[in-house]
N, CA, C and O of each residue as an XYZ file, in Angstrom:
812
protein
N      -0.669    -13.470    -27.880
C      -1.854    -12.796    -27.383
C      -1.902    -12.806    -25.853
O      -2.402    -11.868    -25.232
N      -1.378    -13.874    -25.259
C      -1.510    -14.017    -23.819
C      -0.860    -12.889    -23.040
O      -1.373    -12.487    -21.995
N       0.259    -12.372    -23.527
C       0.947    -11.337    -22.766
C       0.097    -10.083    -22.628
O       0.288     -9.310    -21.689
N      -0.832     -9.871    -23.540
C      -1.699     -8.707    -23.437
C      -2.821     -8.935    -22.426
O      -3.494     -7.993    -22.008
N      -3.011    -10.189    -22.043
C      -4.087    -10.506    -21.114
C      -3.587    -10.622    -19.680
O      -4.362    -10.930    -18.774
N      -2.299    -10.376    -19.471
C      -1.733    -10.464    -18.139
C      -2.401     -9.479    -17.190
O      -2.729     -8.352    -17.562
N      -2.593     -9.930    -15.966
C      -3.095     -9.031    -14.920
C      -2.016     -8.004    -14.595
O      -0.835     -8.207    -14.877
N      -2.446     -6.904    -13.999
C      -1.501     -5.875    -13.568
C      -1.668     -5.625    -12.074
O      -2.780     -5.441    -11.579
N      -0.551     -5.623    -11.374
C      -0.528     -5.381     -9.936
C       0.258     -4.100     -9.686
O       1.380     -3.953    -10.171
N      -0.322     -3.181     -8.937
C       0.383     -1.948     -8.564
C       0.750     -2.032     -7.087
O      -0.126     -2.073     -6.223
N       2.057     -2.058     -6.802
C       2.540     -2.138     -5.423
C       2.937     -0.753     -4.926
O       3.638     -0.011     -5.615
N       2.483     -0.414     -3.722
C       2.759      0.883     -3.105
C       3.552      0.662     -1.826
O       3.050      0.081     -0.864
N       4.776      1.123     -1.827
C       5.702      0.842     -0.728
C       5.483      1.742      0.493
O       4.696      2.688      0.455
N       6.192      1.424      1.564
C       6.118      2.195      2.800
C       6.918      3.485      2.728
O       7.611      3.745      1.745
N       6.816      4.287      3.777
C       7.362      5.647      3.764
C       8.869      5.681      3.585
O       9.371      6.503      2.818
N       9.599      4.822      4.261
C      11.058      4.820      4.185
C      11.588      3.975      3.030
O      12.799      3.889      2.824
N      10.699      3.362      2.290
C      11.101      2.374      1.279
C      11.097      2.981     -0.125
O      11.052      4.198     -0.299
N      11.146      2.094     -1.117
C      11.108      2.499     -2.523
C      10.516      1.356     -3.332
O      10.144      0.317     -2.786
N      10.436      1.560     -4.627
C       9.907      0.519     -5.503
C      10.820     -0.676     -5.657
O      10.468     -1.641     -6.336
N      12.000     -0.629     -5.029
C      12.916     -1.778     -5.051
C      13.108     -2.363     -3.653
O      14.127     -2.996     -3.378
N      12.131     -2.152     -2.773
C      12.207     -2.707     -1.421
C      11.973     -4.223     -1.464
O      11.566     -4.763     -2.493
N      12.229     -4.895     -0.357
C      12.132     -6.361     -0.306
C      10.751     -6.875     -0.722
O      10.682     -7.779     -1.555
N       9.639     -6.341     -0.178
C       8.319     -6.846     -0.613
C       8.063     -6.638     -2.107
O       7.472     -7.498     -2.760
N       8.502     -5.505     -2.644
C       8.306     -5.232     -4.075
C       9.052     -6.250     -4.929
O       8.508     -6.762     -5.908
N      10.288     -6.542     -4.564
C      11.083     -7.509     -5.319
C      10.495     -8.911     -5.202
O      10.481     -9.669     -6.171
N      10.009     -9.252     -4.005
C       9.386    -10.566     -3.803
C       8.124    -10.701     -4.648
O       7.856    -11.762     -5.211
N       7.354     -9.620     -4.732
C       6.132     -9.629     -5.533
C       6.449     -9.812     -7.014
O       5.793    -10.590     -7.707
N       7.455     -9.091     -7.489
C       7.856     -9.228     -8.894
C       8.282    -10.657     -9.209
O       7.920    -11.217    -10.243
N       9.054    -11.232     -8.299
C       9.555    -12.591     -8.509
C       8.418    -13.607     -8.497
O       8.373    -14.513     -9.329
N       7.502    -13.448     -7.545
C       6.404    -14.407     -7.405
C       5.465    -14.388     -8.606
O       4.920    -15.425     -8.985
N       5.274    -13.214     -9.206
C       4.323    -13.088    -10.314
C       5.014    -12.867    -11.657
O       4.412    -12.351    -12.598
N       6.275    -13.259    -11.733
C       7.077    -12.988    -12.934
C       6.405    -13.450    -14.213
O       6.436    -12.741    -15.219
N       5.796    -14.631    -14.190
C       5.166    -15.183    -15.387
C       3.637    -15.103    -15.364
O       2.965    -15.634    -16.248
N       3.101    -14.437    -14.348
C       1.651    -14.407    -14.184
C       1.047    -13.017    -14.367
O      -0.098    -12.887    -14.801
N       1.809    -11.989    -14.038
C       1.243    -10.639    -14.050
C       2.336     -9.602    -14.269
O       3.517     -9.859    -14.037
N       1.919     -8.435    -14.718
C       2.816     -7.286    -14.799
C       2.787     -6.590    -13.446
O       1.723     -6.188    -12.975
N       3.936     -6.449    -12.827
C       4.006     -5.847    -11.493
C       4.643     -4.469    -11.591
O       5.789     -4.340    -12.021
N       3.910     -3.450    -11.197
C       4.383     -2.068    -11.216
C       4.791     -1.667     -9.806
O       3.995     -1.784     -8.874
N       6.030     -1.194     -9.639
C       6.520     -0.833     -8.305
C       7.191      0.539     -8.349
O       8.412      0.621     -8.220
N       6.434      1.606     -8.526
C       7.035      2.938     -8.656
C       7.586      3.449     -7.319
O       7.139      3.043     -6.246
N       8.564      4.344     -7.415
C       8.993      5.098     -6.242
C       7.958      6.185     -5.982
O       7.642      6.973     -6.874
N       7.436      6.227     -4.778
C       6.420      7.229     -4.449
C       7.076      8.513     -3.936
O       8.058      8.453     -3.196
N       6.539      9.669     -4.324
C       7.075     10.938     -3.830
C       6.920     11.063     -2.316
O       6.089     10.396     -1.700
N       7.732     11.926     -1.742
C       7.718     12.151     -0.295
C       6.398     12.753      0.177
O       5.842     12.324      1.188
N       5.901     13.738     -0.551
C       4.701     14.461     -0.123
C       3.433     13.700     -0.524
O       3.330     13.220     -1.653
N       2.481     13.591      0.386
C       1.299     12.751      0.139
C       0.458     13.183     -1.052
O      -0.048     12.336     -1.788
N       0.301     14.487     -1.254
C      -0.508     14.930     -2.399
C       0.164     14.527     -3.711
O      -0.511     14.150     -4.669
N       1.503     14.610     -3.751
C       2.242     14.208     -4.953
C       2.143     12.699     -5.159
O       1.996     12.221     -6.284
N       2.226     11.953     -4.051
C       2.145     10.491     -4.142
C       0.770     10.066     -4.652
O       0.668      9.201     -5.522
N      -0.273     10.666     -4.119
C      -1.634     10.323     -4.532
C      -1.863     10.676     -6.002
O      -2.509      9.928     -6.735
N      -1.327     11.822     -6.421
C      -1.465     12.222     -7.826
C      -0.779     11.215     -8.743
O      -1.328     10.846     -9.782
N       0.424     10.768     -8.362
C       1.141      9.780     -9.168
C       0.366      8.469     -9.240
O       0.241      7.880    -10.314
N      -0.152      8.012     -8.106
C      -0.910      6.754     -8.075
C      -2.153      6.855     -8.953
O      -2.488      5.922     -9.683
N      -2.823      7.983     -8.874
C      -4.026      8.175     -9.702
C      -3.667      8.159    -11.185
O      -4.392      7.581    -11.995
N      -2.549      8.795    -11.541
C      -2.109      8.819    -12.939
C      -1.812      7.402    -13.435
O      -2.164      7.039    -14.558
N      -1.157      6.605    -12.577
C      -0.837      5.229    -12.955
C      -2.112      4.406    -13.106
O      -2.233      3.601    -14.029
N      -3.060      4.611    -12.197
C      -4.339      3.887    -12.293
C      -5.082      4.262    -13.561
O      -5.725      3.417    -14.186
N      -4.994      5.531    -13.942
C      -5.633      5.992    -15.178
C      -5.004      5.348    -16.409
O      -5.706      4.884    -17.308
N      -3.676      5.328    -16.437
C      -2.974      4.878    -17.646
C      -2.789      3.365    -17.709
O      -2.900      2.776    -18.784
N      -2.508      2.728    -16.569
C      -2.181      1.299    -16.564
C      -3.360      0.397    -16.208
O      -3.360     -0.792    -16.525
N      -4.363      0.973    -15.546
C      -5.560      0.221    -15.151
C      -5.204     -1.094    -14.437
O      -5.508     -2.176    -14.940
N      -4.558     -0.995    -13.262
C      -4.176     -2.203    -12.527
C      -5.402     -2.985    -12.062
O      -6.478     -2.426    -11.851
N      -5.206     -4.301    -11.909
C      -6.286     -5.173    -11.437
C      -6.381     -5.193     -9.923
O      -7.419     -5.546     -9.363
N      -5.284     -4.810     -9.256
C      -5.281     -4.797     -7.795
C      -4.200     -3.845     -7.302
O      -3.163     -3.677     -7.944
N      -4.457     -3.223     -6.151
C      -3.457     -2.427     -5.459
C      -2.962     -3.239     -4.268
O      -3.760     -3.839     -3.548
N      -1.655     -3.258     -4.060
C      -1.070     -3.932     -2.910
C      -0.187     -2.920     -2.193
O       0.725     -2.351     -2.794
N      -0.454     -2.695     -0.915
C       0.317     -1.703     -0.191
C       0.991     -2.268      1.039
O       0.628     -3.333      1.539
N       1.978     -1.534      1.515
C       2.575     -1.837      2.815
C       2.709     -0.529      3.579
O       3.259      0.445      3.066
N       2.198     -0.512      4.819
C       2.320      0.634      5.710
C       1.728      1.915      5.096
O       0.517      1.994      4.889
N       2.569      2.913      4.806
C       2.071      4.155      4.208
C       1.468      3.899      2.831
O       0.517      4.568      2.427
N       2.029      2.920      2.110
C       1.466      2.559      0.809
C       0.048      2.033      0.930
O      -0.771      2.230      0.032
N      -0.245      1.357      2.050
C      -1.610      0.877      2.304
C      -2.549      2.034      2.621
O      -3.725      2.010      2.258
N      -2.021      3.039      3.296
C      -2.774      4.270      3.570
C      -3.258      4.881      2.256
O      -4.414      5.286      2.136
N      -2.359      4.941      1.273
C      -2.736      5.471     -0.040
C      -3.694      4.526     -0.767
O      -4.687      4.971     -1.343
N      -3.401      3.230     -0.742
C      -4.218      2.249     -1.475
C      -5.661      2.271     -1.010
O      -6.583      2.156     -1.818
N      -5.858      2.418      0.294
C      -7.208      2.434      0.858
C      -8.029      3.592      0.295
O      -9.230      3.452      0.063
N      -7.377      4.734      0.075
C      -8.092      5.907     -0.442
C      -8.345      5.824     -1.945
O      -9.375      6.290     -2.433
N      -7.406      5.232     -2.674
C      -7.508      5.169     -4.126
C      -8.453      4.064     -4.585
O      -9.126      4.205     -5.606
N      -8.505      2.970     -3.837
C      -9.283      1.788     -4.225
C     -10.727      2.098     -4.624
O     -11.143      1.703     -5.713
N     -11.512      2.791     -3.784
C     -12.907      3.023     -4.170
C     -13.068      4.015     -5.314
O     -14.061      3.971     -6.040
N     -12.106      4.901     -5.478
C     -12.194      5.908     -6.543
C     -12.128      5.247     -7.914
O     -12.824      5.654     -8.844
N     -11.277      4.214     -8.032
C     -11.092      3.544     -9.316
C     -11.774      2.175     -9.365
O     -11.725      1.494    -10.389
N     -12.401      1.778     -8.275
C     -13.075      0.482     -8.250
C     -12.106     -0.677     -8.344
O     -12.430     -1.723     -8.907
N     -10.912     -0.492     -7.792
C      -9.867     -1.526     -7.841
C      -9.725     -2.152     -6.455
O      -9.605     -1.421     -5.471
N      -9.735     -3.478     -6.347
C      -9.541     -4.104     -5.040
C      -8.152     -3.791     -4.491
O      -7.230     -3.492     -5.250
N      -8.012     -3.862     -3.182
C      -6.729     -3.526     -2.566
C      -6.437     -4.458     -1.395
O      -7.318     -4.789     -0.602
N      -5.177     -4.869     -1.312
C      -4.690     -5.618     -0.150
C      -3.795     -4.678      0.648
O      -2.782     -4.193      0.146
N      -4.182     -4.426      1.900
C      -3.446     -3.497      2.751
C      -2.575     -4.266      3.736
O      -3.088     -4.919      4.646
N      -1.269     -4.191      3.558
C      -0.348     -4.816      4.492
C       0.004     -3.840      5.602
O       0.522     -2.756      5.334
N      -0.271     -4.214      6.845
C       0.016     -3.375      8.015
C      -0.244     -1.889      7.735
O       0.675     -1.075      7.833
N      -1.479     -1.532      7.392
C      -1.765     -0.138      7.026
C      -1.480      0.834      8.161
O      -1.804      0.569      9.318
N      -0.870      1.963      7.813
C      -0.594      3.015      8.802
C      -1.553      4.170      8.520
O      -1.330      4.975      7.616
N      -2.617      4.236      9.306
C      -3.652      5.248      9.095
C      -3.374      6.560      9.825
O      -4.156      7.504      9.715
N      -2.266      6.630     10.573
C      -1.922      7.851     11.319
C      -0.469      8.213     11.046
O       0.350      8.282     11.963
N      -0.166      8.438      9.795
C       1.197      8.772      9.417
C       1.696     10.047     10.102
O       2.890     10.173     10.372
N       0.808     10.976     10.381
C       1.224     12.230     11.022
C       1.833     11.960     12.399
O       2.826     12.589     12.764
N       1.252     11.034     13.167
C       1.817     10.693     14.481
C       3.199     10.072     14.325
O       4.120     10.379     15.082
N       3.329      9.196     13.336
C       4.600      8.522     13.072
C       5.681      9.542     12.707
O       6.807      9.458     13.197
N       5.341     10.491     11.858
C       6.324     11.452     11.359
C       6.657     12.527     12.383
O       7.781     13.029     12.408
N       5.705     12.884     13.222
C       5.914     13.951     14.202
C       7.074     13.631     15.150
O       7.760     14.530     15.636
N       7.276     12.352     15.397
C       8.357     11.931     16.294
C       9.689     11.787     15.560
O      10.693     11.418     16.170
N       9.707     12.071     14.267
C      10.912     11.832     13.464
C      11.301     13.049     12.628
O      11.876     12.900     11.550
N      10.996     14.241     13.112
C      11.376     15.467     12.405
C      12.892     15.497     12.207
O      13.655     15.244     13.139
N      13.315     15.809     10.983
C      14.747     15.894     10.712
C      15.141     15.166      9.438
O      14.289     14.806      8.625
N      16.440     14.954      9.272
C      16.991     14.350      8.064
C      17.034     12.830      8.168
O      17.321     12.278      9.230
N      16.744     12.160      7.052
C      16.706     10.695      7.018
C      17.207     10.194      5.678
O      17.462     10.971      4.758
N      17.343      8.873      5.585
C      17.681      8.233      4.317
C      16.700      7.100      4.035
O      16.250      6.406      4.947
N      16.376      6.926      2.749
C      15.538      5.797      2.358
C      16.306      4.502      2.589
O      17.530      4.461      2.462
N      15.571      3.443      2.931
C      16.193      2.168      3.291
C      16.434      1.254      2.089
O      17.091      0.221      2.218
N      15.914      1.625      0.941
C      16.172      0.862     -0.286
C      16.415      1.862     -1.417
O      15.934      2.993     -1.354
N      17.154      1.458     -2.446
C      17.558      2.389     -3.500
C      16.372      3.008     -4.243
O      15.382      2.337     -4.534
N      16.496      4.286     -4.539
C      15.506      5.000     -5.349
C      16.022      5.115     -6.781
O      17.230      5.192     -7.010
N      15.114      5.125     -7.729
C      15.494      5.155     -9.145
C      16.265      6.420     -9.508
O      17.128      6.391    -10.385
N      15.955      7.542     -8.829
C      16.636      8.795     -9.161
C      17.973      8.947     -8.437
O      18.672      9.942     -8.629
N      18.332      7.961     -7.601
C      19.612      8.004     -6.896
C      19.636      8.871     -5.658
O      20.644      8.913     -4.953
N      18.546      9.563     -5.379
C      18.484     10.446     -4.205
C      17.984      9.656     -3.000
O      16.820      9.261     -2.949
N      18.856      9.432     -2.045
C      18.494      8.634     -0.870
C      18.155      9.484      0.348
O      17.750      8.944      1.377
N      18.310     10.791      0.256
C      18.116     11.670      1.410
C      16.767     12.377      1.353
O      16.302     12.772      0.284
N      16.151     12.528      2.513
C      14.910     13.309      2.596
C      14.787     13.900      3.996
O      15.471     13.477      4.929
N      13.908     14.879      4.122
C      13.733     15.574      5.400
C      12.268     15.573      5.801
O      11.395     15.915      5.004
N      12.010     15.191      7.030
C      10.660     15.263      7.595
C      10.523     16.610      8.290
O      11.305     16.935      9.183
N       9.542     17.382      7.884
C       9.317     18.723      8.438
C       7.940     18.813      9.080
O       7.095     17.936      8.896
N       7.728     19.884      9.836
C       6.403     20.124     10.422
C       5.359     20.269      9.326
O       4.218     19.835      9.486
N       5.748     20.879      8.216
C       4.820     21.069      7.100
C       4.377     19.729      6.523
O       3.210     19.551      6.175
N       5.314     18.790      6.425
C       4.976     17.465      5.905
C       3.991     16.764      6.842
O       3.045     16.118      6.390
N       4.218     16.894      8.134
C       3.286     16.312      9.122
C       1.891     16.882      8.927
O       0.906     16.145      8.959
N       1.801     18.201      8.725
C       0.504     18.855      8.539
C      -0.174     18.396      7.252
O      -1.399     18.275      7.203
N       0.613     18.141      6.214
C       0.040     17.633      4.958
C      -0.640     16.284      5.183
O      -1.749     16.049      4.704
N       0.036     15.407      5.916
C      -0.555     14.101      6.201
C      -1.792     14.249      7.092
O      -2.786     13.553      6.885
N      -1.743     15.134      8.063
C      -2.892     15.350      8.941
C      -4.130     15.747      8.153
O      -5.225     15.241      8.399
N      -3.946     16.654      7.205
C      -5.077     17.139      6.408
C      -5.713     16.012      5.609
O      -6.936     15.962      5.473
N      -4.896     15.107      5.080
C      -5.416     14.001      4.287
C      -6.067     12.941      5.177
O      -7.083     12.352      4.808
N      -5.479     12.703      6.344
C      -6.015     11.700      7.272
C      -7.457     11.988      7.682
O      -8.248     11.070      7.900
N      -7.783     13.262      7.781
C      -9.137     13.642      8.185
C     -10.196     13.130      7.216
O     -11.353     12.948      7.595
N      -9.805     12.903      5.984
C     -10.770     12.506      4.948
C     -10.457     11.141      4.338
O     -11.019     10.789      3.301
N      -9.568     10.368      4.963
C      -9.091      9.137      4.333
C     -10.173      8.075      4.139
O     -10.052      7.227      3.255
N     -11.227      8.111      4.954
C     -12.282      7.106      4.820
C     -13.551      7.660      4.160
O     -14.603      7.021      4.184
N     -13.440      8.843      3.577
C     -14.625      9.493      3.004
C     -15.281      8.681      1.893
O     -16.496      8.760      1.713
N     -14.501      7.902      1.145
C     -15.051      7.196     -0.010
C     -15.392      5.737      0.272
O     -15.765      4.994     -0.635
N     -15.261      5.329      1.539
C     -15.657      3.959      1.886
C     -17.140      3.767      1.590
O     -17.951      4.650      1.870
N     -17.491      2.627      1.030
C     -18.892      2.362      0.731
C     -19.155      0.858      0.797
O     -18.227      0.063      0.939
N     -20.405      0.486      0.695
C     -20.789     -0.928      0.791
C     -20.108     -1.743     -0.300
O     -19.735     -2.896     -0.080
N     -19.945     -1.143     -1.479
C     -19.358     -1.853     -2.616
C     -17.929     -2.292     -2.326
O     -17.565     -3.437     -2.591
N     -17.111     -1.380     -1.777
C     -15.703     -1.751     -1.607
C     -15.391     -2.267     -0.204
O     -14.237     -2.574      0.095
N     -16.401     -2.366      0.658
C     -16.203     -2.933      1.999
C     -15.642     -4.350      1.920
O     -14.843     -4.758      2.762
N     -16.066     -5.094      0.901
C     -15.612     -6.477      0.726
C     -14.352     -6.570     -0.141
O     -13.697     -7.612     -0.179
N     -14.019     -5.489     -0.832
C     -12.949     -5.536     -1.832
C     -11.631     -4.947     -1.336
O     -10.657     -4.873     -2.085
N     -11.607     -4.534     -0.082
C     -10.365     -4.082      0.541
C     -10.067     -5.033      1.695
O     -10.815     -5.098      2.670
N      -8.962     -5.770      1.570
C      -8.575     -6.750      2.581
C      -7.348     -6.248      3.326
O      -6.539     -5.495      2.784
N      -7.224     -6.676      4.579
C      -6.067     -6.291      5.373
C      -5.284     -7.510      5.823
O      -5.862     -8.561      6.100
N      -3.964     -7.366      5.894
C      -3.122     -8.424      6.437
C      -2.169     -7.795      7.453
O      -1.494     -6.807      7.165
N      -2.131     -8.385      8.642
C      -1.460     -7.757      9.771
C      -0.408     -8.690     10.371
O      -0.669     -9.869     10.611
N       0.776     -8.145     10.607
C       1.858     -8.922     11.200
C       1.638     -9.123     12.690
O       1.423     -8.158     13.425
N       1.689    -10.345     13.130
C       1.464    -10.645     14.546
C       2.605    -10.139     15.420
O       2.459    -10.038     16.638
N       3.747     -9.821     14.801
C       4.893     -9.310     15.551
C       5.180     -7.848     15.200
O       6.289     -7.358     15.412
N       4.180     -7.163     14.667
C       4.340     -5.751     14.313
C       4.382     -4.919     15.602
O       3.401     -4.871     16.345
N       5.513     -4.272     15.860
C       5.654     -3.440     17.064
C       5.483     -1.960     16.746
O       5.596     -1.117     17.636
N       5.212     -1.641     15.491
C       5.132     -0.239     15.083
C       3.709      0.299     15.048
O       3.454      1.392     15.554
N       2.785     -0.441     14.465
C       1.400      0.035     14.354
C       0.418     -1.097     14.659
O       0.718     -2.277     14.483
N      -0.766     -0.690     15.122
C      -1.816     -1.671     15.442
C      -3.166     -1.090     15.020
O      -3.954     -0.647     15.855
N      -3.411     -1.100     13.726
C      -4.622     -0.468     13.207
C      -5.670     -1.464     12.736
O      -6.588     -1.095     12.004
N      -5.546     -2.710     13.141
C      -6.557     -3.682     12.731
C      -7.953     -3.309     13.239
O      -8.912     -3.424     12.475
N      -8.112     -2.864     14.504
C      -9.457     -2.466     14.968
C     -10.069     -1.355     14.106
O     -11.252     -1.412     13.770
N      -9.266     -0.344     13.748
C      -9.776      0.742     12.902
C     -10.101      0.212     11.508
O     -11.112      0.596     10.921
N      -9.265     -0.655     10.980
C      -9.531     -1.281      9.684
C     -10.887     -1.986      9.696
O     -11.674     -1.847      8.760
N     -11.152     -2.736     10.752
C     -12.390     -3.528     10.828
C     -13.636     -2.673     11.064
O     -14.757     -3.165     10.943
N     -13.448     -1.418     11.393
C     -14.596     -0.503     11.456
C     -15.124     -0.198     10.056
O     -16.272      0.215      9.891
N     -14.276     -0.405      9.056
C     -14.641     -0.036      7.688
C     -14.679     -1.208      6.720
O     -15.372     -1.155      5.703
N     -13.930     -2.278      7.033
C     -13.801     -3.399      6.098
C     -14.020     -4.735      6.804
O     -14.034     -4.807      8.033
N     -14.191     -5.786      6.012
C     -14.625     -7.090      6.539
C     -13.511     -8.116      6.665
O     -13.460     -8.859      7.645
N     -12.618     -8.165      5.680
C     -11.673     -9.285      5.580
C     -10.311     -8.925      6.178
O      -9.608     -8.050      5.673
N      -9.957     -9.615      7.259
C      -8.703     -9.366      7.946
C      -7.937    -10.680      8.125
O      -8.516    -11.704      8.488
N      -6.633    -10.634      7.866
C      -5.785    -11.823      7.965
C      -4.528    -11.493      8.757
O      -4.157    -10.328      8.900
N      -3.877    -12.536      9.271
C      -2.649    -12.353     10.035
C      -1.518    -13.159      9.404
O      -1.754    -14.155      8.720
N      -0.284    -12.712      9.647
C       0.877    -13.517      9.269
C       1.922    -13.402     10.383
O       1.948    -12.400     11.096
N       2.774    -14.401     10.540
C       3.727    -14.423     11.649
C       4.967    -13.595     11.359
O       6.061    -14.139     11.209
N       4.797    -12.282     11.280
C       5.926    -11.418     10.964
C       5.756    -10.033     11.535
O       4.791     -9.762     12.250
N       6.698     -9.144     11.219
C       6.685     -7.789     11.732
C       6.031     -6.806     10.782
O       5.215     -7.178      9.939
N       6.410     -5.530     10.937
C       5.759     -4.479     10.156
C       6.058     -4.607      8.664
O       5.173     -4.412      7.831
N       7.290     -4.930      8.334
C       7.660     -5.156      6.934
C       7.952     -6.640      6.738
O       8.890     -7.158      7.343
N       7.186     -7.327      5.924
C       7.401     -8.762      5.753
C       8.718     -9.063      5.053
O       9.194     -8.274      4.236
N       9.294    -10.195      5.377
C      10.448    -10.675      4.628
C       9.971    -11.153      3.259
O       8.770    -11.272      3.017
N      10.917    -11.424      2.376
C      10.554    -11.914      1.049
C       9.779    -13.225      1.156
O       8.782    -13.422      0.461
N      10.235    -14.107      2.018
C       9.576    -15.400      2.169
C       8.178    -15.244      2.755
O       7.239    -15.903      2.309
N       8.038    -14.377      3.748
C       6.715    -14.125      4.335
C       5.770    -13.525      3.300
O       4.592    -13.877      3.247
N       6.287    -12.629      2.491
C       5.447    -11.998      1.474
C       4.930    -13.037      0.488
O       3.746    -13.054      0.152
N       5.827    -13.899      0.029
C       5.430    -14.922     -0.943
C       4.458    -15.938     -0.319
O       3.543    -16.422     -0.985
N       4.667    -16.247      0.951
C       3.859    -17.278      1.613
C       2.481    -16.780      2.007
O       1.500    -17.516      1.894
N       2.394    -15.537      2.468
C       1.142    -15.049      3.052
C       0.421    -14.010      2.197
O      -0.805    -14.042      2.092
N       1.155    -13.105      1.594
C       0.530    -12.058      0.788
C       0.095    -12.580     -0.591
O      -1.038    -12.365     -1.020
N       1.005    -13.257     -1.261
C       0.766    -13.621     -2.661
C      -0.482    -14.487     -2.873
O      -1.217    -14.249     -3.831
N      -0.750    -15.485     -2.016
C      -2.000    -16.241     -2.198
C      -3.249    -15.361     -2.074
O      -4.237    -15.576     -2.776
N      -3.198    -14.368     -1.177
C      -4.339    -13.455     -1.041
C      -4.489    -12.589     -2.286
O      -5.605    -12.319     -2.731
N      -3.359    -12.155     -2.846
C      -3.393    -11.356     -4.075
C      -4.022    -12.163     -5.205
O      -4.873    -11.659     -5.938
N      -3.599    -13.416     -5.343
C      -4.171    -14.297     -6.378
C      -5.676    -14.456     -6.181
O      -6.456    -14.355     -7.128
N      -6.062    -14.705     -4.944
C      -7.477    -14.921     -4.646
C      -8.313    -13.683     -4.945
O      -9.412    -13.787     -5.488
N      -7.791    -12.518     -4.591
C      -8.529    -11.277     -4.830
C      -8.701    -11.003     -6.316
O      -9.762    -10.553     -6.749
N      -7.660    -11.272     -7.098
C      -7.772    -11.022     -8.539
C      -8.758    -11.978     -9.194
O      -9.374    -11.645    -10.206
N      -8.910    -13.183     -8.609
C      -9.895    -14.131     -9.129
C     -11.318    -13.732     -8.726
O     -12.246    -13.801     -9.532
N     -11.471    -13.319     -7.480
C     -12.805    -12.998     -6.965
C     -13.332    -11.656     -7.448
O     -14.541    -11.468     -7.585
N     -12.426    -10.730     -7.703
C     -12.853     -9.385     -8.102
C     -12.188     -8.986     -9.415
O     -11.360     -8.075     -9.438
N     -12.547     -9.664    -10.513
C     -11.929     -9.308    -11.801
C     -12.316     -7.897    -12.212
O     -13.411     -7.414    -11.922
N     -11.387     -7.259    -12.891
C     -11.637     -5.866    -13.296
C     -12.759     -5.796    -14.317
O     -13.111     -4.708    -14.774
């Protein structure tokens, strides 16, 4: 009976990553006997990614969303819609600025399930993110102000959105790492917060 009572964690990776990135693998390992950890590969286009996340939330009913970078951007928007708490790791709230400087061909930094490692950043993709960014905080409310937590790397040289995060949410934490945590950093700093959130905000 116990296996049916396991918590479910939905991890949302960063833009260049996949569901098999270092933080995702660390999360699976840390919660191997405690929770079901879902780490899907997110589509390149934001509307497709959001649709997939919503479908997973509908079908799997996760107890918490955990994001990193672009994945945190998505988690922040989905959290209030489904009433699911979210931990945002180094959230990137201005993906359009990040992508505008990187127009062209790229490769994902961790393996994708479909085997396709190549993708292209276009002006159209930048515009898609811009359109969504304009409304990313539309669903913030008093209820989820306490249920969305942020964790920020003290050595993150890529983004610094803690001030913007604190305009909307209350709980902010730091860890001694960069934009993408190592496996050890994830287990040491992220996982205790995930445990605490699932205890404090049961589904």
